[in-house]
PDB file of C-alpha atoms and ligand atoms in Angstrom:
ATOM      1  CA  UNK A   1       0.000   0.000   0.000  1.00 94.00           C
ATOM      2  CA  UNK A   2       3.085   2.299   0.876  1.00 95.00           C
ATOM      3  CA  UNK A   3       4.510   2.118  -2.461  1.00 97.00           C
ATOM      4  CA  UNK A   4       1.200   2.495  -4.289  1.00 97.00           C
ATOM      5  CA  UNK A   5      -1.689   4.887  -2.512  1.00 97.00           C
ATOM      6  CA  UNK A   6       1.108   7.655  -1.458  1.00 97.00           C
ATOM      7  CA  UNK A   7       2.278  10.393  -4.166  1.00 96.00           C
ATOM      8  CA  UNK A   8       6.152  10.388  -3.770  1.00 97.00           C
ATOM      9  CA  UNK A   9       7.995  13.697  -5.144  1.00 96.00           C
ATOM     10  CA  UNK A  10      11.556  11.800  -5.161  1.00 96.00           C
ATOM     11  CA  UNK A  11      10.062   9.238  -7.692  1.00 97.00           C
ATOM     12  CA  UNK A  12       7.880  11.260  -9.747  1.00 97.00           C
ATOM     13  CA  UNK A  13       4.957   8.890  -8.344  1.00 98.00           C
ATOM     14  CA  UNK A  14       1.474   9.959  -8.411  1.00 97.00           C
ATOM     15  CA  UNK A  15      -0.949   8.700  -5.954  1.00 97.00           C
ATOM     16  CA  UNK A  16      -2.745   5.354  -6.167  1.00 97.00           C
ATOM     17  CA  UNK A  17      -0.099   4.000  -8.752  1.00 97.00           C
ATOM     18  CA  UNK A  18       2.287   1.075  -8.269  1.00 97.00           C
ATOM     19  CA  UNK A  19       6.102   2.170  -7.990  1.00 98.00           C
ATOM     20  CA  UNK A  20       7.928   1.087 -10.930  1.00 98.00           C
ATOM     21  CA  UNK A  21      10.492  -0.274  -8.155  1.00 98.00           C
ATOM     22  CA  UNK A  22       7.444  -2.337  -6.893  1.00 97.00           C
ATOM     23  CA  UNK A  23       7.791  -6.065  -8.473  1.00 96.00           C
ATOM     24  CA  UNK A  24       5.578  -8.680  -7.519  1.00 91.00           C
ATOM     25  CA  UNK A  25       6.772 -11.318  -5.119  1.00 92.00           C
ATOM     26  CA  UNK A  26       9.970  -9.459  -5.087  1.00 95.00           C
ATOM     27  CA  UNK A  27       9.598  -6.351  -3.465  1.00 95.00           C
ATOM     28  CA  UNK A  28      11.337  -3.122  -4.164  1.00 98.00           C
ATOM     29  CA  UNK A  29      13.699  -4.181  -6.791  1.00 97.00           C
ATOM     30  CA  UNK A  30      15.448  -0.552  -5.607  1.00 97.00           C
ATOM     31  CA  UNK A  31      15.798  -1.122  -1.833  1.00 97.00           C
ATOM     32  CA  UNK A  32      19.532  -0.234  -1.426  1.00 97.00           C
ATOM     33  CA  UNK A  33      18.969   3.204  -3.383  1.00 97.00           C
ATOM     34  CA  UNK A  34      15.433   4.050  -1.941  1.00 97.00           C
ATOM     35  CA  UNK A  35      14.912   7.460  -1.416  1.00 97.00           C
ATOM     36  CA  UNK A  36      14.804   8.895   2.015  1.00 96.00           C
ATOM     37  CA  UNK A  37      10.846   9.428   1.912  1.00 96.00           C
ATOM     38  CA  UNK A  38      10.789   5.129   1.762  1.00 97.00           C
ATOM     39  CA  UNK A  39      13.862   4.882   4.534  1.00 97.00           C
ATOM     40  CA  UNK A  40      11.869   7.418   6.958  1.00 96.00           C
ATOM     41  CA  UNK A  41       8.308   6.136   6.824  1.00 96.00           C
ATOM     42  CA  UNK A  42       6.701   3.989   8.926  1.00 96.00           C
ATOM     43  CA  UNK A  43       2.857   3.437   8.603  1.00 97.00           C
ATOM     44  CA  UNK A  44       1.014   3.598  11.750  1.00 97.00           C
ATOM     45  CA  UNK A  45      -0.136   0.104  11.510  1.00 95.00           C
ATOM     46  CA  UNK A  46       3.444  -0.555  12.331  1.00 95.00           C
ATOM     47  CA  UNK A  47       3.920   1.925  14.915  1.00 95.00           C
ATOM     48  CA  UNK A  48       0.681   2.242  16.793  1.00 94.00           C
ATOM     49  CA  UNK A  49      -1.113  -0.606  18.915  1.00 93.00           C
ATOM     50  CA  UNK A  50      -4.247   1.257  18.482  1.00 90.00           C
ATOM     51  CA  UNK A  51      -4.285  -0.379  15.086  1.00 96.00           C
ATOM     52  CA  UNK A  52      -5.251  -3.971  15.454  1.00 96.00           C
ATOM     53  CA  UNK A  53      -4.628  -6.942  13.341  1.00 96.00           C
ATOM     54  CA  UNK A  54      -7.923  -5.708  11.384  1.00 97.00           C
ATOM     55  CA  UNK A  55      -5.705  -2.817  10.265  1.00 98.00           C
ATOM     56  CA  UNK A  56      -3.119  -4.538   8.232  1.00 97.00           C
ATOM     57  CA  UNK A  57      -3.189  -2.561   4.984  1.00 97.00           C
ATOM     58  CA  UNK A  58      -3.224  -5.777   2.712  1.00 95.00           C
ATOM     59  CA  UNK A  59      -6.707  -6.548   4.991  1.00 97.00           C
ATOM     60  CA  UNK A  60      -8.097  -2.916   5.507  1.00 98.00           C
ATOM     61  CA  UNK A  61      -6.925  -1.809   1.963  1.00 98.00           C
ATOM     62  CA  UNK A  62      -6.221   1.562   3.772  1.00 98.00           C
ATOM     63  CA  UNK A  63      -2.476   3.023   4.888  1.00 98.00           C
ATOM     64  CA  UNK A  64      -3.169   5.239   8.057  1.00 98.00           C
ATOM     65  CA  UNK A  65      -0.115   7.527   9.411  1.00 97.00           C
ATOM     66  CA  UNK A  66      -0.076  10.579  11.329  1.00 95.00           C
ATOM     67  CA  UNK A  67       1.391  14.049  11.413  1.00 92.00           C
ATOM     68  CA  UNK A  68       1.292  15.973  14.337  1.00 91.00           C
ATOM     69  CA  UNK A  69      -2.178  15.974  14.840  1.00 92.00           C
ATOM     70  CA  UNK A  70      -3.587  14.796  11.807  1.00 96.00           C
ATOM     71  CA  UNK A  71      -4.112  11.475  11.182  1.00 97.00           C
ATOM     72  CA  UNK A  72      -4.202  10.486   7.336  1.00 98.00           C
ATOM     73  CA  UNK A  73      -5.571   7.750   6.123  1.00 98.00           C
ATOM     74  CA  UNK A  74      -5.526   6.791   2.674  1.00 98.00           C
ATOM     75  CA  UNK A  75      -7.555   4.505   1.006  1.00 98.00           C
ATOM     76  CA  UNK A  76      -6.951   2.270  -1.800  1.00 98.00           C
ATOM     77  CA  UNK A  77      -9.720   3.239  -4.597  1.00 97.00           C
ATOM     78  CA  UNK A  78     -10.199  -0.285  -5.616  1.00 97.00           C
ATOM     79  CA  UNK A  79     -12.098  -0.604  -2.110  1.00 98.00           C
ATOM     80  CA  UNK A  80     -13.113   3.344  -1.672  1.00 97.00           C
ATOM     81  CA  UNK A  81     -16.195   1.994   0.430  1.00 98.00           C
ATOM     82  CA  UNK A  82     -14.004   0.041   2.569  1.00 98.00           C
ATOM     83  CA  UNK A  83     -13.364   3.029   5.111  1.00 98.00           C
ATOM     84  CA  UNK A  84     -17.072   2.968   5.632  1.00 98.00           C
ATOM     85  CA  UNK A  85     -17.679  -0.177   7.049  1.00 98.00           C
ATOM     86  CA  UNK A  86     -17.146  -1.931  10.650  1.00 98.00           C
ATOM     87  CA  UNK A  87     -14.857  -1.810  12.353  1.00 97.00           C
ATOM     88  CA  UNK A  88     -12.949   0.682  10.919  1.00 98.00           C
ATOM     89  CA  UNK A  89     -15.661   3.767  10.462  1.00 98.00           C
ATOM     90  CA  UNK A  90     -16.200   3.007  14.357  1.00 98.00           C
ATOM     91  CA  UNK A  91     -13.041   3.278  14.829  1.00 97.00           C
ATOM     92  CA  UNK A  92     -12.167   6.446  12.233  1.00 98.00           C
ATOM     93  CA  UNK A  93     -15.098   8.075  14.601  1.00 98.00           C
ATOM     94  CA  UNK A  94     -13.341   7.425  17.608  1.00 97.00           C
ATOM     95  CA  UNK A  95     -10.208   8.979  16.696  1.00 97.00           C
ATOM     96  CA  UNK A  96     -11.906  11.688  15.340  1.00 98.00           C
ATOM     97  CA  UNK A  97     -13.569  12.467  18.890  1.00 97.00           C
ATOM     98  CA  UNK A  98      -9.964  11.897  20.880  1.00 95.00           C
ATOM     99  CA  UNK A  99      -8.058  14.272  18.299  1.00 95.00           C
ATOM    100  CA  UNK A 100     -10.724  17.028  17.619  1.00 96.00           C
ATOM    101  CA  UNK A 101     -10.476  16.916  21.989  1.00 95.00           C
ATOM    102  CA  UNK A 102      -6.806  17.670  21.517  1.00 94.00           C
ATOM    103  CA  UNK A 103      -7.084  20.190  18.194  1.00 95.00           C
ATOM    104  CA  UNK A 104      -6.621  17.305  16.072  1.00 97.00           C
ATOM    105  CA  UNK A 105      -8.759  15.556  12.967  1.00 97.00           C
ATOM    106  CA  UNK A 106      -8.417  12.701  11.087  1.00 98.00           C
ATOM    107  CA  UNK A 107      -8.915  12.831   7.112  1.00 98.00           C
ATOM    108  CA  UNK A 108      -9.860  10.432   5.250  1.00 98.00           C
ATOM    109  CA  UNK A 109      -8.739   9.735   1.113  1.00 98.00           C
ATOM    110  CA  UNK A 110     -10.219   8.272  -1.652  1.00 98.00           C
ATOM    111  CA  UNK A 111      -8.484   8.896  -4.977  1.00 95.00           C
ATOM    112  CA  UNK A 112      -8.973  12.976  -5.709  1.00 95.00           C
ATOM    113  CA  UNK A 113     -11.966  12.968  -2.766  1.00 97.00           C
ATOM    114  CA  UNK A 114     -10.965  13.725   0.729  1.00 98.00           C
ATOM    115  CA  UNK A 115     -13.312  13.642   3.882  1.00 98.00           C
ATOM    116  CA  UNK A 116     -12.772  15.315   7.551  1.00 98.00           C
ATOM    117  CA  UNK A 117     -14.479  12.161   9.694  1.00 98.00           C
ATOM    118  CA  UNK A 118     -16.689  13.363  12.180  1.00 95.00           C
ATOM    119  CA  UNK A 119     -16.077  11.900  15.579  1.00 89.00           C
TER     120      UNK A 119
HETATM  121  S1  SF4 B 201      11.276   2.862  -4.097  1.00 93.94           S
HETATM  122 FE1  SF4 B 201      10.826   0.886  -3.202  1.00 93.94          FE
HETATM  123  S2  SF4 B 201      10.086   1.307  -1.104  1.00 93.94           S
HETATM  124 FE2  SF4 B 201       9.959   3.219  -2.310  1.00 93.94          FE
HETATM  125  S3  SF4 B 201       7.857   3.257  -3.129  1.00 93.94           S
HETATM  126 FE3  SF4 B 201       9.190   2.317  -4.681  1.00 93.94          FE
HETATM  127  S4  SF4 B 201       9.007   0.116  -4.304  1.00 93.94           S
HETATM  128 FE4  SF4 B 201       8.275   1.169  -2.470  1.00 93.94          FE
END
């Protein structure tokens, strides 16, 4: 999902298109040369226990990752409805209410549409 739903200025990738470094059942065929946006990122799937096992971006078909008080998620357009449905709206909802508590939102894409959820 990280080297597909993110637009990445290093690599002249648009959004919600497959790396060219991206090679099925091999990986990134560029790992050793990555650029420092792939080195630096972690998803927060990988980072935050909030996110359960329902999460996994392969399952949820939706990459989630936060800055500063924004929490991003974007979702793959193949499954744009997928963002909608339990557990995970629930759940967007939730963290909508703790970070709009603190200043915060979480924003939700779909391709070219984005959405502030409303916790
Ligand atoms: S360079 Fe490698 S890690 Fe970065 S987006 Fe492309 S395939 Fe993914």
């Amino acid at each position: 999902m990280c080297c597909d739903l993110p637009d990445i200025d290093e690599l002249d990738k648009p959004a919600n298109t497959l790396c060219r470094h991206c090679v099925r059942d091999e990986g990134c065929i560029a790992y050793a040369a990555r650029p420092a946006t792939c080195r630096d990122f972690l998803c927060a799937w990988r980072t935050d226990v909030a996110l359960g096992a329902e999460w996994e971006p392969r399952l949820s078909h939706m990459m989630v990752y936060r800055q500063g008080d924004q929490l991003t998620v974007l979702v793959d357009p193949r499954h744009q409805g997928a963002w909608r449905e339990a557990p995970y709206q629930g759940q967007l909802r939730a963290w909508a209410a703790q970070a709009a508590a603190i200043g915060g939102y979480v924003i939700v894409w779909v391709g070219d549409e984005v959405f502030k959820v409303e916790g």
